[in-house]
Amino acid sequence: MGTINFTSASKTYPGATGVRALDDVNFSIGEGEFVALLGPSGCGKSTLLNLVAGFEDLTEGSMTFNDHAVTRPGPDRGVVFQEASLLPWLSVWENVVFGPQVQKIAKSDYEPRAREMLKIVGLENFHAALPVQLSGGMRQRVGIARALVMQPKALLMDEPFGALDAQTRLSMQQLLLDVWQTLKTTVLFVTHDIDEAILLADRVCVMTARPGRITRDIPITLRRPRSIDDLTSSDFTQFKAMIMAEMRGAHDNH
Ligand code: ADP
Ligand code: MG
């Protein structure tokens, strides 16, 4: 199970400025669903993801993961950030098996899975490489393998491809589509890129700032399996036009 539920959830950061990052958010993600949270910088996307991850606390309302209030991070929620922040002195393999080792999972259990996940992300020939020897895209692949090896119930991805060049970004989007098609894990994917949101997600939730709210929840009915070739299809273009109009409307009302 990997269900996420926000009910009348608000978050105000403490301190003199007291930014209200989320305001009365009602939002849920079902088991195995891929949901993209789309919005401009500063609208509260990371705040929402960090609540699910257990890095932040709500100010009002409730937020549950698998019907339980989240109080701390846990191996049932894998997190992938814009920078993979790998341990630089460890090899690719050692980085991926680090989490299971810390959790004291049996070697016979995690080793085959680590091999499988590194294969899924196309790094089967890079077990011995150090992070410094990898490209940005490869480091993000290690980050994804490292999250998946824990068999999380949900994958929380915060602009994971935001620092990559356009071409690498496309190949990572294709990789994620393929990985998701195989594993069907629940995914919360934060992005400010409209194309990326539509291409990947079952639903695109549009967020606006001040106050941080989800203003639209749009099902993306493009057939699966998908590929980056879908970016140029007419169905895709229709979704894009609809979402751009929505975002423009939100901006004009601001
Ligand atoms: P996004 O990920 O969409 O760019 P964030 O969730 O990072 O947005 O930020 C939402 C708002 O909350 C912004 O105004 C930001 O400045 C503020 N904010 C984020 N993190 C903190 C923090 N730790 N303390 C105070 N304000 C914060
Ligand atoms: Mg952010």
CSV table of C-alpha atoms and ligand atoms in Angstrom, one decimal:
chain,number,residue,atom,x,y,z
A,1,MET,CA,0.0,0.0,0.0
A,2,GLY,CA,1.1,3.5,-0.7
A,3,THR,CA,-1.8,5.9,-0.2
A,4,ILE,CA,-1.4,9.6,0.7
A,5,ASN,CA,-4.1,11.8,2.1
A,6,PHE,CA,-4.1,15.5,3.0
A,7,THR,CA,-7.2,16.9,4.8
A,8,SER,CA,-7.6,20.6,5.4
A,9,ALA,CA,-3.8,20.7,5.7
A,10,SER,CA,-2.0,24.0,6.3
A,11,LYS,CA,1.6,24.8,7.0
A,12,THR,CA,3.0,28.0,8.2
A,13,TYR,CA,6.7,28.2,8.8
A,14,PRO,CA,7.7,29.6,12.1
A,15,GLY,CA,9.6,32.8,12.5
A,16,ALA,CA,9.2,36.5,11.9
A,17,THR,CA,8.3,36.1,8.3
A,18,GLY,CA,5.8,33.2,9.0
A,19,VAL,CA,5.3,32.1,5.4
A,20,ARG,CA,2.0,30.3,4.9
A,21,ALA,CA,3.4,27.7,2.5
A,22,LEU,CA,0.2,25.5,2.3
A,23,ASP,CA,-3.3,26.6,2.9
A,24,ASP,CA,-6.2,24.2,3.3
A,25,VAL,CA,-4.9,21.5,1.1
A,26,ASN,CA,-7.2,18.6,0.4
A,27,PHE,CA,-5.5,16.1,-1.8
A,28,SER,CA,-5.0,12.4,-2.1
A,29,ILE,CA,-3.0,9.8,-4.0
A,30,GLY,CA,-4.2,6.3,-4.5
A,31,GLU,CA,-2.2,3.1,-4.4
A,32,GLY,CA,0.1,2.8,-7.4
A,33,GLU,CA,-0.9,6.2,-8.8
A,34,PHE,CA,1.6,8.5,-10.4
A,35,VAL,CA,0.8,12.1,-9.5
A,36,ALA,CA,2.6,15.2,-10.6
A,37,LEU,CA,2.5,18.4,-8.5
A,38,LEU,CA,3.0,21.3,-10.9
A,39,GLY,CA,3.5,24.9,-10.0
A,40,PRO,CA,5.9,27.8,-10.1
A,41,SER,CA,8.9,28.2,-7.8
A,42,GLY,CA,7.9,29.0,-4.2
A,43,CYS,CA,4.3,27.8,-4.4
A,44,GLY,CA,4.8,25.1,-1.7
A,45,LYS,CA,5.6,21.9,-3.7
A,46,SER,CA,8.6,20.9,-1.7
A,47,THR,CA,6.8,21.7,1.5
A,48,LEU,CA,4.0,19.3,0.6
A,49,LEU,CA,6.5,16.6,-0.4
A,50,ASN,CA,8.5,17.1,2.7
A,51,LEU,CA,5.4,16.6,4.9
A,52,VAL,CA,4.9,13.2,3.2
A,53,ALA,CA,8.5,12.4,3.7
A,54,GLY,CA,8.3,13.3,7.4
A,55,PHE,CA,10.8,16.1,7.2
A,56,GLU,CA,8.3,18.8,8.2
A,57,ASP,CA,5.2,19.0,10.4
A,58,LEU,CA,1.8,20.4,9.6
A,59,THR,CA,0.4,23.4,11.4
A,60,GLU,CA,-3.3,22.5,10.9
A,61,GLY,CA,-5.3,19.7,9.5
A,62,SER,CA,-4.1,16.2,8.9
A,63,MET,CA,-1.8,14.2,6.6
A,64,THR,CA,-1.7,10.4,6.5
A,65,PHE,CA,0.4,7.8,4.7
A,66,ASN,CA,-1.4,4.5,4.5
A,67,ASP,CA,-4.0,5.9,6.9
A,68,HIS,CA,-1.4,6.7,9.6
A,69,ALA,CA,-0.2,10.2,10.6
A,70,VAL,CA,3.4,10.7,9.4
A,71,THR,CA,5.7,11.7,12.3
A,72,ARG,CA,9.1,10.9,10.9
A,73,PRO,CA,11.0,9.7,7.7
A,74,GLY,CA,10.9,6.0,7.0
A,75,PRO,CA,12.1,3.4,4.5
A,76,ASP,CA,8.5,3.0,3.3
A,77,ARG,CA,8.9,6.4,1.6
A,78,GLY,CA,11.8,6.8,-0.8
A,79,VAL,CA,12.9,10.3,-1.6
A,80,VAL,CA,14.8,11.5,-4.7
A,81,PHE,CA,16.0,15.1,-4.8
A,82,GLN,CA,17.4,17.3,-7.5
A,83,GLU,CA,20.9,16.4,-6.4
A,84,ALA,CA,21.5,12.7,-5.6
A,85,SER,CA,23.9,13.6,-2.7
A,86,LEU,CA,25.7,10.3,-2.9
A,87,LEU,CA,28.4,9.5,-0.4
A,88,PRO,CA,31.4,10.5,-2.5
A,89,TRP,CA,33.9,8.0,-1.0
A,90,LEU,CA,31.6,5.0,-1.7
A,91,SER,CA,31.2,3.2,-5.0
A,92,VAL,CA,27.9,3.0,-6.9
A,93,TRP,CA,27.2,-0.4,-5.4
A,94,GLU,CA,28.1,0.7,-1.9
A,95,ASN,CA,25.9,3.7,-2.1
A,96,VAL,CA,22.9,1.6,-3.2
A,97,VAL,CA,23.4,-1.1,-0.5
A,98,PHE,CA,24.1,1.5,2.2
A,99,GLY,CA,20.4,2.0,3.2
A,100,PRO,CA,19.7,-1.8,3.5
A,101,GLN,CA,22.9,-2.2,5.6
A,102,VAL,CA,21.9,0.6,8.0
A,103,GLN,CA,18.4,-1.1,8.3
A,104,LYS,CA,20.2,-4.4,9.0
A,105,ILE,CA,18.4,-6.1,6.2
A,106,ALA,CA,19.8,-9.6,5.3
A,107,LYS,CA,22.5,-9.5,2.6
A,108,SER,CA,20.7,-12.4,0.8
A,109,ASP,CA,17.7,-10.2,0.6
A,110,TYR,CA,19.1,-6.9,-0.6
A,111,GLU,CA,22.0,-8.0,-2.8
A,112,PRO,CA,19.9,-9.5,-5.6
A,113,ARG,CA,17.6,-6.5,-5.4
A,114,ALA,CA,20.5,-4.0,-5.6
A,115,ARG,CA,21.7,-5.8,-8.7
A,116,GLU,CA,18.3,-5.8,-10.2
A,117,MET,CA,17.7,-2.1,-9.5
A,118,LEU,CA,21.1,-1.1,-10.9
A,119,LYS,CA,20.2,-3.1,-14.0
A,120,ILE,CA,16.8,-1.4,-14.2
A,121,VAL,CA,18.5,2.0,-14.2
A,122,GLY,CA,21.1,0.9,-16.7
A,123,LEU,CA,24.1,0.9,-14.4
A,124,GLU,CA,24.9,-2.8,-14.3
A,125,ASN,CA,28.4,-2.1,-15.6
A,126,PHE,CA,29.1,0.7,-13.1
A,127,HIS,CA,29.0,-1.0,-9.8
A,128,ALA,CA,32.6,-0.1,-9.0
A,129,ALA,CA,32.5,3.5,-10.2
A,130,LEU,CA,32.7,6.4,-7.8
A,131,PRO,CA,30.1,9.2,-7.9
A,132,VAL,CA,32.8,11.7,-9.2
A,133,GLN,CA,33.3,9.5,-12.2
A,134,LEU,CA,29.6,9.7,-13.2
A,135,SER,CA,27.6,12.2,-15.2
A,136,GLY,CA,24.7,14.1,-13.6
A,137,GLY,CA,22.2,11.8,-15.2
A,138,MET,CA,24.0,8.7,-14.0
A,139,ARG,CA,24.2,10.0,-10.4
A,140,GLN,CA,20.4,10.6,-10.5
A,141,ARG,CA,20.0,7.0,-11.7
A,142,VAL,CA,22.0,5.8,-8.6
A,143,GLY,CA,19.7,8.0,-6.5
A,144,ILE,CA,16.7,6.2,-8.0
A,145,ALA,CA,18.2,2.8,-7.5
A,146,ARG,CA,19.1,3.7,-3.9
A,147,ALA,CA,15.5,4.7,-3.2
A,148,LEU,CA,14.0,1.6,-4.9
A,149,VAL,CA,16.3,-0.9,-3.2
A,150,MET,CA,14.4,-0.2,0.0
A,151,GLN,CA,11.2,-1.4,-1.7
A,152,PRO,CA,9.4,1.8,-0.7
A,153,LYS,CA,5.6,2.0,-0.8
A,154,ALA,CA,5.9,5.4,-2.3
A,155,LEU,CA,8.5,7.3,-4.3
A,156,LEU,CA,8.7,11.0,-3.5
A,157,MET,CA,10.6,12.9,-6.3
A,158,ASP,CA,11.4,16.6,-5.9
A,159,GLU,CA,12.4,18.0,-9.3
A,160,PRO,CA,14.7,15.1,-9.8
A,161,PHE,CA,15.7,16.0,-13.3
A,162,GLY,CA,15.7,19.8,-12.7
A,163,ALA,CA,19.5,20.1,-12.9
A,164,LEU,CA,20.0,18.0,-16.0
A,165,ASP,CA,20.4,19.2,-19.6
A,166,ALA,CA,17.5,18.9,-21.9
A,167,GLN,CA,18.7,15.7,-23.7
A,168,THR,CA,19.6,13.9,-20.5
A,169,ARG,CA,16.3,15.0,-19.0
A,170,LEU,CA,14.4,13.3,-21.8
A,171,SER,CA,16.3,10.0,-21.4
A,172,MET,CA,15.7,10.1,-17.6
A,173,GLN,CA,12.0,10.7,-18.2
A,174,GLN,CA,11.9,7.7,-20.5
A,175,LEU,CA,13.8,5.7,-17.9
A,176,LEU,CA,11.3,6.7,-15.2
A,177,LEU,CA,8.4,5.8,-17.4
A,178,ASP,CA,9.9,2.3,-18.0
A,179,VAL,CA,10.7,1.8,-14.3
A,180,TRP,CA,7.2,2.8,-13.2
A,181,GLN,CA,5.7,0.6,-15.9
A,182,THR,CA,7.6,-2.3,-14.3
A,183,LEU,CA,7.2,-1.5,-10.6
A,184,LYS,CA,4.0,0.5,-10.4
A,185,THR,CA,5.0,2.2,-7.2
A,186,THR,CA,3.0,5.1,-5.9
A,187,VAL,CA,4.8,8.3,-7.1
A,188,LEU,CA,4.5,11.9,-6.0
A,189,PHE,CA,6.5,13.8,-8.5
A,190,VAL,CA,7.2,17.6,-8.0
A,191,THR,CA,8.1,19.7,-11.1
A,192,HIS,CA,7.6,23.1,-12.6
A,193,ASP,CA,7.8,21.6,-16.1
A,194,ILE,CA,4.4,21.2,-17.8
A,195,ASP,CA,5.6,18.7,-20.4
A,196,GLU,CA,7.3,16.6,-17.8
A,197,ALA,CA,4.2,16.5,-15.6
A,198,ILE,CA,1.8,15.5,-18.5
A,199,LEU,CA,4.2,12.9,-19.9
A,200,LEU,CA,4.7,11.1,-16.6
A,201,ALA,CA,1.6,11.4,-14.6
A,202,ASP,CA,-1.8,9.9,-14.2
A,203,ARG,CA,-2.9,13.1,-12.6
A,204,VAL,CA,-1.5,16.6,-12.7
A,205,CYS,CA,-2.3,18.7,-9.7
A,206,VAL,CA,-1.7,22.4,-10.3
A,207,MET,CA,-0.5,24.5,-7.4
A,208,THR,CA,-0.5,28.2,-6.9
A,209,ALA,CA,1.3,30.4,-4.4
A,210,ARG,CA,0.2,32.8,-1.7
A,211,PRO,CA,-1.6,30.9,-0.4
A,212,GLY,CA,-0.2,27.5,-1.4
A,213,ARG,CA,-3.2,25.6,-2.8
A,214,ILE,CA,-4.0,22.9,-5.3
A,215,THR,CA,-6.3,24.7,-7.7
A,216,ARG,CA,-6.8,21.9,-10.3
A,217,ASP,CA,-6.5,18.2,-10.4
A,218,ILE,CA,-6.4,17.0,-14.0
A,219,PRO,CA,-6.5,13.3,-15.0
A,220,ILE,CA,-4.1,12.6,-17.8
A,221,THR,CA,-5.7,9.9,-19.9
A,222,LEU,CA,-2.9,9.3,-22.4
A,223,ARG,CA,-2.5,5.6,-22.9
A,224,ARG,CA,0.3,3.6,-21.3
A,225,PRO,CA,2.9,2.5,-21.7
A,226,ARG,CA,4.1,6.0,-22.7
A,227,SER,CA,7.3,7.1,-24.3
A,228,ILE,CA,8.9,10.5,-24.9
A,229,ASP,CA,7.5,10.3,-28.4
A,230,ASP,CA,4.2,11.1,-26.9
A,231,LEU,CA,5.5,14.7,-26.2
A,232,THR,CA,4.5,15.5,-29.8
A,233,SER,CA,1.1,13.8,-30.1
A,234,SER,CA,-2.0,15.8,-30.6
A,235,ASP,CA,-3.6,14.4,-27.4
A,236,PHE,CA,-0.5,15.6,-25.5
A,237,THR,CA,-0.8,19.1,-27.0
A,238,GLN,CA,-4.4,19.3,-25.9
A,239,PHE,CA,-3.5,18.6,-22.3
A,240,LYS,CA,-0.7,21.1,-22.5
A,241,ALA,CA,-3.0,23.8,-23.8
A,242,MET,CA,-5.6,23.1,-21.1
A,243,ILE,CA,-3.0,23.2,-18.3
A,244,MET,CA,-1.3,26.3,-19.7
A,245,ALA,CA,-4.7,28.1,-19.8
A,246,GLU,CA,-5.3,27.0,-16.2
A,247,MET,CA,-1.9,28.3,-15.0
A,248,ARG,CA,-2.4,31.6,-16.9
A,249,GLY,CA,-5.8,32.0,-15.2
A,250,ALA,CA,-4.3,31.4,-11.8
A,251,HIS,CA,-1.6,34.0,-12.6
A,252,ASP,CA,-4.1,36.6,-13.8
A,253,ASN,CA,-6.2,36.2,-10.7
A,254,HIS,CA,-3.2,36.7,-8.5
B,1,ADP,P1,8.5,25.2,-4.0
B,1,ADP,O1,9.1,23.8,-3.8
B,1,ADP,O2,7.2,25.1,-4.8
B,1,ADP,O3,9.5,26.1,-4.7
B,1,ADP,P2,8.7,25.6,-1.2
B,1,ADP,O4,7.8,24.6,-0.6
B,1,ADP,O5,10.1,25.3,-1.1
B,1,ADP,O6,8.2,25.9,-2.7
B,1,ADP,O7,8.4,27.0,-0.5
B,1,ADP,C1,7.1,27.5,-0.3
B,1,ADP,C2,7.2,28.8,0.5
B,1,ADP,O8,7.7,28.5,1.9
B,1,ADP,C3,8.2,29.8,0.0
B,1,ADP,O9,7.7,31.1,0.2
B,1,ADP,C4,9.5,29.6,0.8
B,1,ADP,O10,10.2,30.7,0.9
B,1,ADP,C5,8.9,29.2,2.1
B,1,ADP,N1,9.8,28.2,2.9
B,1,ADP,C6,10.2,27.0,2.4
B,1,ADP,N2,10.9,26.4,3.3
B,1,ADP,C7,11.0,27.2,4.4
B,1,ADP,C8,11.6,27.2,5.7
B,1,ADP,N3,12.3,26.1,6.1
B,1,ADP,N4,11.5,28.2,6.5
B,1,ADP,C9,10.7,29.3,6.2
B,1,ADP,N5,10.1,29.4,5.0
B,1,ADP,C10,10.2,28.4,4.1
B,2,MG,MG,11.0,23.1,-4.3
